[in-house]
Coordinates of C-alpha atoms in Angstrom, one line a residue:
M1 CA 47.8 104.9 162.6
L2 CA 50.2 106.5 160.2
S3 CA 49.1 107.3 156.7
L4 CA 50.9 105.8 153.6
G5 CA 52.4 109.3 153.0
E6 CA 53.7 109.5 156.6
L7 CA 55.1 106.0 156.4
D8 CA 56.9 106.8 153.1
L9 CA 58.3 110.0 154.7
V10 CA 59.6 108.0 157.7
S11 CA 61.2 105.4 155.5
K12 CA 63.0 107.9 153.4
K13 CA 64.3 109.9 156.3
L14 CA 65.5 106.7 158.1
A15 CA 67.5 105.9 155.0
L16 CA 69.1 109.4 155.0
E17 CA 69.5 110.2 158.6
N18 CA 71.4 108.4 161.4
T19 CA 68.5 108.3 163.9
S20 CA 66.2 105.9 165.6
V21 CA 62.5 105.3 164.7
P22 CA 61.1 106.8 167.9
A23 CA 63.3 109.9 167.6
L24 CA 62.2 110.4 164.0
L25 CA 58.5 109.9 164.8
I26 CA 58.7 112.4 167.6
S27 CA 60.8 115.0 165.7
E28 CA 58.3 114.9 162.8
S29 CA 55.4 115.5 165.3
L30 CA 53.7 112.3 164.3
Y31 CA 53.5 111.2 167.9
S32 CA 54.3 112.7 171.3
S33 CA 56.8 110.8 173.3
T34 CA 54.1 109.7 175.8
E35 CA 51.7 108.7 173.1
L36 CA 54.3 106.7 171.2
T37 CA 55.4 104.8 174.3
K38 CA 51.8 103.9 175.1
R39 CA 51.2 102.6 171.6
L40 CA 54.4 100.5 171.7
S41 CA 53.4 99.1 175.1
A42 CA 50.1 98.0 173.7
L43 CA 51.6 96.6 170.5
F44 CA 54.4 94.6 172.1
K45 CA 52.4 93.9 175.4
E46 CA 55.3 95.4 177.4
S47 CA 54.7 97.4 180.6
I48 CA 56.2 100.9 180.7
E49 CA 59.0 101.2 183.2
N50 CA 60.2 104.3 185.1
L51 CA 64.0 104.9 184.8
F52 CA 64.2 106.4 188.2
D53 CA 63.1 103.1 189.8
Y54 CA 66.6 101.7 188.9
P55 CA 70.2 102.5 190.0
Y56 CA 71.1 103.3 186.4
E57 CA 73.9 105.8 187.3
K58 CA 75.8 103.2 189.3
T59 CA 75.2 100.5 186.7
C60 CA 76.5 102.7 183.9
Q61 CA 79.6 103.6 185.9
K62 CA 80.3 100.0 186.7
L63 CA 79.9 98.8 183.1
N64 CA 81.8 101.8 181.5
K65 CA 80.2 101.3 178.1
R66 CA 79.8 105.0 177.2
E67 CA 80.3 104.6 173.4
L68 CA 77.7 101.8 173.2
I69 CA 75.2 103.8 175.2
L70 CA 75.6 106.9 173.1
S71 CA 75.6 105.0 169.8
H72 CA 72.5 103.0 170.5
Q73 CA 70.7 105.4 172.9
I74 CA 70.0 102.5 175.3
L75 CA 70.7 102.6 179.0
P76 CA 71.8 99.8 181.3
L77 CA 69.6 100.0 184.4
S78 CA 70.7 97.2 186.8
I79 CA 72.6 93.9 187.0
Y80 CA 71.1 91.0 188.9
E81 CA 73.1 87.8 189.0
Q82 CA 73.9 87.3 185.3
T83 CA 71.1 89.4 183.8
L84 CA 71.5 93.0 182.6
T85 CA 68.3 95.1 182.5
L86 CA 68.4 97.4 179.5
A87 CA 66.1 100.5 179.0
L88 CA 65.1 101.1 175.4
S89 CA 62.4 103.1 173.5
D90 CA 62.4 100.9 170.4
P91 CA 61.6 97.2 171.2
T92 CA 62.7 96.2 167.7
N93 CA 66.3 97.2 168.2
L94 CA 67.7 93.7 168.5
E95 CA 71.1 94.8 167.2
A96 CA 71.7 96.9 170.3
Q97 CA 70.7 94.1 172.6
D98 CA 73.2 91.8 170.8
D99 CA 76.0 94.3 171.1
F100 CA 75.4 94.7 174.8
R101 CA 75.2 90.9 175.3
F102 CA 78.5 90.5 173.4
A103 CA 80.2 93.4 175.3
T104 CA 79.2 92.4 178.8
G105 CA 78.8 88.6 178.6
L106 CA 75.5 89.0 180.4
Q107 CA 71.9 87.9 179.6
I108 CA 69.8 90.8 178.4
K109 CA 66.4 91.8 179.8
P110 CA 64.9 94.7 177.7
V111 CA 62.3 97.0 179.3
L112 CA 60.3 99.7 177.6
V113 CA 60.7 103.3 178.7
D114 CA 59.6 106.7 177.5
H115 CA 61.9 108.1 174.8
Q116 CA 62.2 111.6 176.2
Q117 CA 62.9 110.2 179.6
L118 CA 65.6 107.9 178.2
V119 CA 67.3 110.7 176.2
G120 CA 67.2 113.0 179.2
A121 CA 68.8 110.4 181.4
I122 CA 71.6 109.8 178.9
R123 CA 72.1 113.5 178.5
K124 CA 72.4 113.9 182.3
L125 CA 75.0 111.2 182.4
Y126 CA 77.1 111.9 179.4
G127 CA 76.0 115.3 178.0
K128 CA 75.8 116.0 174.3
Q129 CA 79.2 116.1 172.7
I130 CA 79.9 119.1 170.6
A131 CA 81.0 118.0 167.2
S132 CA 84.6 119.1 166.6
G133 CA 85.8 116.3 164.3
Q134 CA 88.4 115.3 166.8
G135 CA 86.3 113.5 169.5
D136 CA 86.2 114.8 173.0
A137 CA 87.9 118.1 173.8
K138 CA 90.8 117.9 176.1
S139 CA 89.9 119.1 179.6
V140 CA 91.3 122.4 180.8
S141 CA 93.1 122.2 184.1
D142 CA 93.0 124.9 186.9
S143 CA 96.7 125.5 186.4
E144 CA 96.2 126.3 182.7
L145 CA 93.5 128.9 183.6
E146 CA 95.8 130.3 186.3
D147 CA 98.6 130.7 183.8
L148 CA 96.3 132.6 181.4
A149 CA 95.2 134.9 184.2
Q150 CA 98.7 136.2 184.6
F151 CA 98.6 137.6 181.0
D152 CA 95.0 138.9 180.6
D153 CA 95.6 141.0 177.4
D154 CA 93.1 140.0 174.7
A155 CA 93.9 142.8 172.4
N156 CA 95.3 140.2 170.1
S157 CA 92.7 137.4 170.1
D158 CA 94.2 135.1 167.6
D159 CA 94.7 132.4 170.2
L160 CA 90.9 132.5 170.8
I161 CA 89.9 131.7 167.2
T162 CA 91.1 128.1 167.4
D163 CA 89.1 125.4 169.3
E164 CA 92.4 124.2 170.8
A165 CA 93.0 127.4 172.8
P166 CA 92.6 126.7 176.6
V167 CA 89.8 129.4 176.9
S168 CA 88.0 127.9 174.0
R169 CA 88.2 124.5 175.4
Y170 CA 87.1 125.7 178.8
I171 CA 84.0 127.5 177.4
Q172 CA 83.2 124.3 175.5
Q173 CA 83.3 122.4 178.8
V174 CA 80.9 124.9 180.4
L175 CA 78.5 124.8 177.5
M176 CA 78.5 121.0 177.5
D177 CA 77.9 120.9 181.2
A178 CA 75.0 123.3 180.9
V179 CA 73.3 121.2 178.2
R180 CA 73.9 118.0 180.1
K181 CA 72.3 119.4 183.3
Q182 CA 69.5 120.9 181.2
A183 CA 70.2 124.5 182.3
S184 CA 68.0 127.2 180.8
D185 CA 70.6 130.0 181.2
I186 CA 74.3 130.4 181.7
H187 CA 75.7 133.6 183.5
F188 CA 79.3 134.6 183.0
E189 CA 79.8 137.3 185.7
P190 CA 82.9 139.4 186.5
F191 CA 83.4 141.1 189.9
E192 CA 86.3 143.0 191.4
Q193 CA 87.9 140.1 193.3
R194 CA 86.3 137.1 191.7
Y195 CA 84.6 135.7 188.6
Q196 CA 81.7 133.3 188.7
I197 CA 79.7 131.1 186.3
R198 CA 76.2 130.2 187.2
F199 CA 73.6 127.9 185.7
R200 CA 69.8 128.4 186.0
L201 CA 68.6 124.9 186.9
D202 CA 64.8 124.4 187.3
G203 CA 64.4 128.2 187.7
I204 CA 67.1 128.6 190.4
L205 CA 70.6 130.0 189.8
Q206 CA 73.4 127.8 191.0
T207 CA 77.1 128.4 191.0
H208 CA 78.9 126.1 188.5
G209 CA 82.5 127.5 188.6
T210 CA 84.7 130.2 189.7
P211 CA 87.6 130.6 187.2
P212 CA 90.4 133.1 187.9
V213 CA 89.2 136.7 187.6
G214 CA 92.2 137.4 185.4
I215 CA 90.6 135.6 182.4
S216 CA 87.4 137.7 182.4
R217 CA 88.2 139.5 179.2
R218 CA 89.3 136.3 177.4
L219 CA 86.1 134.6 178.3
S220 CA 83.9 137.5 177.1
T221 CA 85.9 137.9 173.9
R222 CA 85.7 134.2 173.0
L223 CA 81.9 134.2 173.6
K224 CA 81.6 137.3 171.4
I225 CA 83.6 135.6 168.7
L226 CA 81.3 132.6 168.8
A227 CA 78.2 134.9 168.6
K228 CA 79.8 137.0 165.8
L229 CA 79.7 140.2 167.8
N230 CA 82.1 143.2 167.7
I231 CA 84.9 142.2 170.1
A232 CA 86.3 145.8 170.1
E233 CA 83.1 147.2 171.5
R234 CA 83.0 146.9 175.3
R235 CA 81.0 150.0 176.2
L236 CA 77.6 149.0 174.8
P237 CA 75.3 146.0 175.2
Q238 CA 75.2 143.6 172.3
D239 CA 73.0 140.7 171.3
G240 CA 73.8 137.6 169.2
R241 CA 73.3 133.9 168.8
I242 CA 75.5 130.8 169.0
K243 CA 74.6 127.6 167.2
L244 CA 76.1 124.4 168.7
I245 CA 76.4 121.6 166.3
L246 CA 76.2 118.4 168.3
A247 CA 77.8 115.0 167.6
D248 CA 74.4 113.4 166.7
G249 CA 73.9 115.9 163.9
K250 CA 71.4 118.0 165.8
S251 CA 72.0 121.6 167.0
I252 CA 71.2 123.8 169.9
D253 CA 70.7 127.6 169.6
M254 CA 71.9 129.9 172.3
R255 CA 70.8 133.5 172.6
V256 CA 73.7 135.7 173.7
S257 CA 73.5 139.0 175.6
T258 CA 76.4 141.1 176.7
L259 CA 76.3 143.9 179.3
P260 CA 79.1 146.3 180.3
T261 CA 79.4 146.3 184.1
L262 CA 81.7 148.0 186.5
F263 CA 84.3 145.2 186.4
G264 CA 83.9 143.9 182.8
E265 CA 81.4 142.5 180.5
K266 CA 78.7 140.1 181.8
V267 CA 77.5 137.6 179.3
V268 CA 74.3 135.6 179.6
L269 CA 73.4 132.7 177.3
R270 CA 69.8 131.5 177.0
I271 CA 69.7 127.9 175.8
L272 CA 67.0 127.4 173.3
D273 CA 66.9 123.6 173.3
G274 CA 63.5 122.9 171.7
G275 CA 64.4 119.3 171.2
S276 CA 64.3 118.7 175.0
V277 CA 60.7 119.9 175.3
A278 CA 58.1 117.2 175.2
L279 CA 55.1 119.4 174.3
D280 CA 52.8 116.8 175.8
I281 CA 49.7 118.3 177.5
D282 CA 49.5 115.4 180.0
S283 CA 53.0 116.1 181.4
L284 CA 52.5 119.9 182.0
G285 CA 50.5 119.6 185.2
Y286 CA 47.0 120.6 184.2
S287 CA 44.2 119.1 186.2
E288 CA 41.7 117.1 184.2
K289 CA 39.1 120.0 184.1
Q290 CA 41.8 122.5 183.2
K291 CA 43.1 120.3 180.4
Q292 CA 39.6 119.9 179.0
D293 CA 38.9 123.6 179.1
Y294 CA 42.2 124.3 177.2
L295 CA 41.4 121.6 174.6
T296 CA 37.8 122.8 174.2
A297 CA 39.1 126.3 173.5
L298 CA 41.7 125.0 171.0
D299 CA 38.9 123.1 169.1
K300 CA 37.0 126.3 168.4
P301 CA 37.5 127.7 164.9
Q302 CA 37.9 131.3 166.2
G303 CA 38.6 133.2 169.4
L304 CA 41.4 134.6 171.5
I305 CA 43.4 132.4 174.0
L306 CA 45.8 134.2 176.3
M307 CA 48.7 132.9 178.4
T308 CA 49.8 135.1 181.2
G309 CA 52.5 135.1 183.8
P310 CA 56.0 136.4 184.5
T311 CA 59.1 135.7 182.3
G312 CA 60.2 132.1 182.7
S313 CA 56.8 130.8 183.8
G314 CA 56.4 128.3 180.9
K315 CA 54.0 130.3 178.7
T316 CA 55.9 129.4 175.5
V317 CA 55.7 125.7 176.2
S318 CA 52.0 125.9 177.0
L319 CA 51.4 127.8 173.8
Y320 CA 53.4 125.4 171.7
T321 CA 51.7 122.4 173.3
G322 CA 48.5 123.9 172.0
L323 CA 50.0 124.6 168.6
K324 CA 51.3 121.0 168.3
Y325 CA 47.7 119.8 169.1
L326 CA 46.4 122.0 166.3
N327 CA 49.2 121.3 163.8
T328 CA 47.5 119.3 161.1
A329 CA 47.7 119.3 157.3
E330 CA 44.3 121.0 157.1
R331 CA 45.5 124.1 159.1
N332 CA 47.7 127.1 158.1
I333 CA 49.5 128.2 161.3
S334 CA 51.7 131.2 161.6
T335 CA 53.6 132.6 164.6
A336 CA 55.5 135.8 165.3
E337 CA 58.0 135.5 168.2
D338 CA 60.9 137.4 169.7
P339 CA 62.8 135.2 169.3
V340 CA 61.6 131.8 168.0
E341 CA 62.5 129.4 170.8
I342 CA 61.0 126.1 169.6
N343 CA 61.1 124.9 166.0
L344 CA 58.0 123.0 165.1
P345 CA 57.8 121.5 161.6
G346 CA 54.7 122.4 159.7
I347 CA 54.3 125.8 161.3
N348 CA 55.4 129.1 159.7
Q349 CA 57.5 130.9 162.3
V350 CA 58.7 134.5 162.0
N351 CA 61.5 136.1 164.1
I352 CA 60.6 139.7 165.1
N353 CA 63.3 142.2 164.1
N354 CA 62.7 145.7 165.4
D355 CA 65.9 147.0 163.6
I356 CA 64.1 146.6 160.3
K357 CA 60.7 147.6 161.7
L358 CA 59.4 144.0 161.7
D359 CA 57.4 144.2 164.9
F360 CA 54.5 142.1 166.1
A361 CA 51.8 144.4 164.6
T362 CA 53.5 144.3 161.2
A363 CA 53.9 140.5 161.2
L364 CA 50.3 140.1 162.3
R365 CA 49.0 142.3 159.5
A366 CA 51.0 140.2 157.0
F367 CA 49.6 136.9 158.5
L368 CA 46.1 138.1 157.9
R369 CA 46.9 138.3 154.2
Q370 CA 48.3 134.8 154.1
D371 CA 45.0 132.9 154.5
P372 CA 45.6 131.8 158.2
D373 CA 43.6 129.4 160.3
V374 CA 45.7 129.9 163.5
V375 CA 47.9 132.8 164.5
M376 CA 50.2 133.0 167.5
V377 CA 51.6 136.4 168.6
G378 CA 54.5 136.1 171.0
E379 CA 53.2 139.0 173.2
M380 CA 50.5 141.7 173.0
R381 CA 52.8 144.6 174.0
D382 CA 50.8 147.5 172.7
L383 CA 47.4 148.6 171.6
E384 CA 48.0 148.2 167.9
T385 CA 49.0 144.6 168.3
A386 CA 46.1 143.9 170.6
E387 CA 43.5 145.4 168.4
I388 CA 44.8 143.6 165.3
G389 CA 44.8 140.3 167.2
I390 CA 41.3 140.8 168.6
K391 CA 40.0 141.8 165.2
A392 CA 41.5 138.5 163.8
A393 CA 39.8 136.5 166.6
Q394 CA 36.5 138.1 165.6
T395 CA 36.8 137.4 161.9
G396 CA 37.2 133.6 161.9
H397 CA 40.7 133.0 163.2
L398 CA 42.0 131.3 166.3
V399 CA 44.6 133.6 167.9
L400 CA 47.0 132.7 170.7
S401 CA 49.2 135.2 172.6
T402 CA 50.7 136.1 175.9
L403 CA 50.6 138.9 178.4
H404 CA 52.6 139.8 181.6
T405 CA 50.0 140.0 184.4
N406 CA 49.7 138.3 187.8
S407 CA 46.3 136.5 187.3
A408 CA 43.8 135.6 184.6
A409 CA 41.3 138.3 185.6
E410 CA 44.0 141.0 185.6
S411 CA 44.7 140.3 181.9
I412 CA 41.3 141.7 181.0
T413 CA 42.0 144.8 183.1
R414 CA 45.4 145.2 181.4
L415 CA 43.9 145.0 177.9
A416 CA 41.2 147.5 178.8
N417 CA 43.8 149.9 180.3
M418 CA 45.7 149.6 177.0
G419 CA 42.7 151.0 175.3
V420 CA 40.9 147.9 174.0
A421 CA 37.1 148.4 174.1
P422 CA 35.4 146.1 176.7
Y423 CA 32.8 144.9 174.1
N424 CA 35.6 143.8 171.8
L425 CA 37.2 141.8 174.6
A426 CA 33.8 140.2 175.5
A427 CA 33.3 139.2 171.9
S428 CA 36.7 137.7 171.3
L429 CA 38.1 136.1 174.5
T430 CA 37.5 132.4 174.9
L431 CA 40.2 131.4 177.5
I432 CA 42.8 132.9 179.8
I433 CA 45.5 130.8 181.5
A434 CA 47.7 132.3 184.3
Q435 CA 50.6 130.1 185.2
R436 CA 53.7 129.6 187.3
L437 CA 56.4 126.9 187.4
A438 CA 57.3 125.2 190.7
R439 CA 60.1 122.7 191.1
R440 CA 59.0 119.0 191.4
L441 CA 60.1 117.1 194.6
C442 CA 62.4 114.2 193.9
Q443 CA 60.2 111.1 194.5
H444 CA 63.2 109.1 195.7
C445 CA 64.4 111.3 198.6
K446 CA 61.5 113.6 199.5
V447 CA 60.8 113.7 203.3
P448 CA 57.5 114.3 205.2
H449 CA 56.8 117.9 206.2
E450 CA 55.2 118.7 209.5
V451 CA 52.9 121.6 208.9
D452 CA 53.0 124.0 211.9
D453 CA 49.9 125.8 213.3
H454 CA 50.5 129.0 211.5
Q455 CA 50.9 127.3 208.1
L456 CA 47.7 125.3 208.8
T457 CA 45.7 128.4 209.5
V458 CA 46.7 129.7 206.1
L459 CA 46.2 126.4 204.2
A460 CA 43.0 124.9 205.8
P461 CA 40.6 127.7 204.7
L462 CA 41.9 127.5 201.2
Y463 CA 41.9 123.8 200.8
P464 CA 39.8 122.0 203.5
S465 CA 40.5 118.5 202.1
L466 CA 44.3 118.9 202.5
M467 CA 45.8 115.7 203.8
L468 CA 48.8 116.5 206.1
S469 CA 50.2 113.0 205.6
H470 CA 50.7 113.8 201.9
V471 CA 52.7 117.0 202.5
Y472 CA 56.4 116.6 201.8
Q473 CA 59.5 118.8 201.6
A474 CA 62.8 118.5 199.8
N475 CA 65.7 116.6 201.2
L476 CA 68.3 119.4 200.7
E477 CA 71.1 116.9 200.6
G478 CA 69.5 115.4 197.5
C479 CA 70.3 112.0 196.0
D480 CA 71.7 110.6 192.7
H481 CA 68.5 111.4 190.9
C482 CA 68.0 115.1 191.7
N483 CA 69.4 118.6 192.4
N484 CA 69.1 119.4 196.1
G485 CA 65.9 117.5 196.5
Y486 CA 64.2 118.7 193.3
I487 CA 64.1 117.4 189.7
G488 CA 62.3 119.2 186.9
R489 CA 59.3 121.6 187.2
V490 CA 55.5 121.4 187.1
G491 CA 53.0 124.0 186.0
I492 CA 50.6 125.6 188.4
Y493 CA 47.6 127.0 186.5
E494 CA 44.6 129.3 186.8
V495 CA 42.3 128.5 183.8
M496 CA 39.5 131.0 183.2
R497 CA 37.0 129.8 180.7
I498 CA 35.1 132.8 179.3
D499 CA 31.4 131.7 179.4
R500 CA 28.3 133.9 178.8
T501 CA 28.2 135.2 182.4
L502 CA 31.8 136.3 182.3
S503 CA 31.4 137.7 178.8
E504 CA 28.6 140.0 179.9
A505 CA 30.6 141.1 183.0
I506 CA 33.6 142.0 180.8
G507 CA 31.4 143.9 178.4
N508 CA 30.0 145.9 181.4
G509 CA 33.5 146.8 182.5
A510 CA 33.6 144.6 185.7
S511 CA 36.7 144.9 187.8
A512 CA 39.3 142.1 188.1
L513 CA 38.0 141.1 191.6
Q514 CA 34.4 140.8 190.2
L515 CA 35.5 138.7 187.3
E516 CA 37.5 136.4 189.5
S517 CA 34.5 136.0 191.8
I518 CA 32.3 134.9 188.9
A519 CA 35.0 132.5 187.6
L520 CA 35.4 130.9 191.1
N521 CA 31.6 130.3 191.2
N522 CA 32.0 128.6 187.8
G523 CA 34.6 126.2 189.3
M524 CA 37.9 127.9 188.4
L525 CA 40.9 127.0 190.6
T526 CA 43.1 130.0 191.5
L527 CA 46.9 129.7 191.4
S528 CA 46.9 129.3 195.1
L529 CA 44.3 126.5 195.0
S530 CA 46.1 124.7 192.1
G531 CA 49.4 125.0 194.0
I532 CA 47.9 123.5 197.2
E533 CA 46.4 120.7 195.1
K534 CA 50.0 119.9 193.9
L535 CA 51.1 120.0 197.5
N536 CA 48.3 117.6 198.5
Q537 CA 49.5 115.2 195.7
G538 CA 53.1 115.2 197.0
I539 CA 54.4 116.8 193.8
T540 CA 55.9 120.0 195.2
S541 CA 56.7 121.5 198.6
L542 CA 55.2 124.3 200.7
A543 CA 58.4 126.2 200.5
E544 CA 58.3 126.1 196.7
L545 CA 54.7 127.3 196.6
Q546 CA 55.6 130.2 198.9
R547 CA 58.5 131.1 196.5
V548 CA 56.4 131.1 193.3
I549 CA 52.9 132.2 194.3
S550 CA 53.4 133.8 197.7
L551 CA 51.0 131.6 199.7

């Protein structure tokens, strides 16, 4: 239940902001999307429906009610006889139901769905319109781009300053498509005979467009103008940021990096859309035991929790899910990140800036003078940062951080090789989580996978209870709900809880293999075992496991 203060806050913000009650409750971290939906289900005695069980894309196309859908954030799911099934996350929104009844002439059947799922589906269908004050930007035709390619001289970039210039409108289209498809990165890449734009979707790069190579300079110049970079400097890499103000009043940050290549400047944009991240531990893919181990470590008043894995393995989301769990009025939480990717109200977040000598160690030392309860350090890159973090964990603070290692046990070896004393590691570590991200199979079009003899000889010893009837692979043709047979990603985890036995072994300088053996005896699942468990549940495919964890 919400306190009187929280109710007062929600009432005031609803009066000031053009938003829905579910969106506000989630944005203020009062409920997670899953938690809120369950509470509404119990309160209104409504079952929770899954959007993907309905042909909503065809229904929306048939009704053509884009403005109504975007204004009310409600999605038509299906039409049967004279009844329209509407997906909503706020059962009290009777005005929206009346508007759809009037606009379609149909009877309305409302069904309750998860708010994040609903927003994601609307974004996939219609994208997020970038606010320009003039409605939708006019599309740029191929002929316009071809005409521009004949005169690729951007020495005078006045025509790129206005949003009406063809290149500006084309970049806006690309950015909107990337946000709609929930891409994590956009690559603008010049080559000798061609130019390509690629999106990273669910961890895989896919070609989005191939504009004429002749507009290479215009594209890079416009992007640099948006990022407030030096357009005259083409010989050195540059870094900047773009903030997109969306039509719903929200914004999305994009981190911009330019790189001088043989045939022009390559520009990569990282989309930092914290609003699309649920930060719900139940949706991340932990097994029940792994989840309990994580929550138990978070409930401790002090200690060091480490997340490890390669870049793009979901470490930041796992950390912030933990921080959201800890984020209460009784705790002072500070984070140092490079850069801050997710904005979480109630947490003091610091952007690392090496140009002014604000590094992780400096920020961490400052945190310890700010009466902290919980500290998050983006990465333990050097001995100084590691030693300060470990000292903080030993003196009554809960410290969360990341490392780049292949497994949980190797994290301990890595810190020891940095110069951290084994007895300090033994005294401070409470939990290490190694993780990877694998693409989820589309539950609508996945097809059975016949495991051959060679694959069976690899899998059977690792996971004797594997049920071959539950093994699926992606339908590469895909369907209306997915990208080439996959939709979204799921975490694969190796959760090493540091108990007394492991602590003694760490203090005695045990090797990574010895530490892993002890952890396995304590019931830890390795990355391989966790991955095969997801395979056995029909969540991901064998090909995807071989890609991310090299089975």
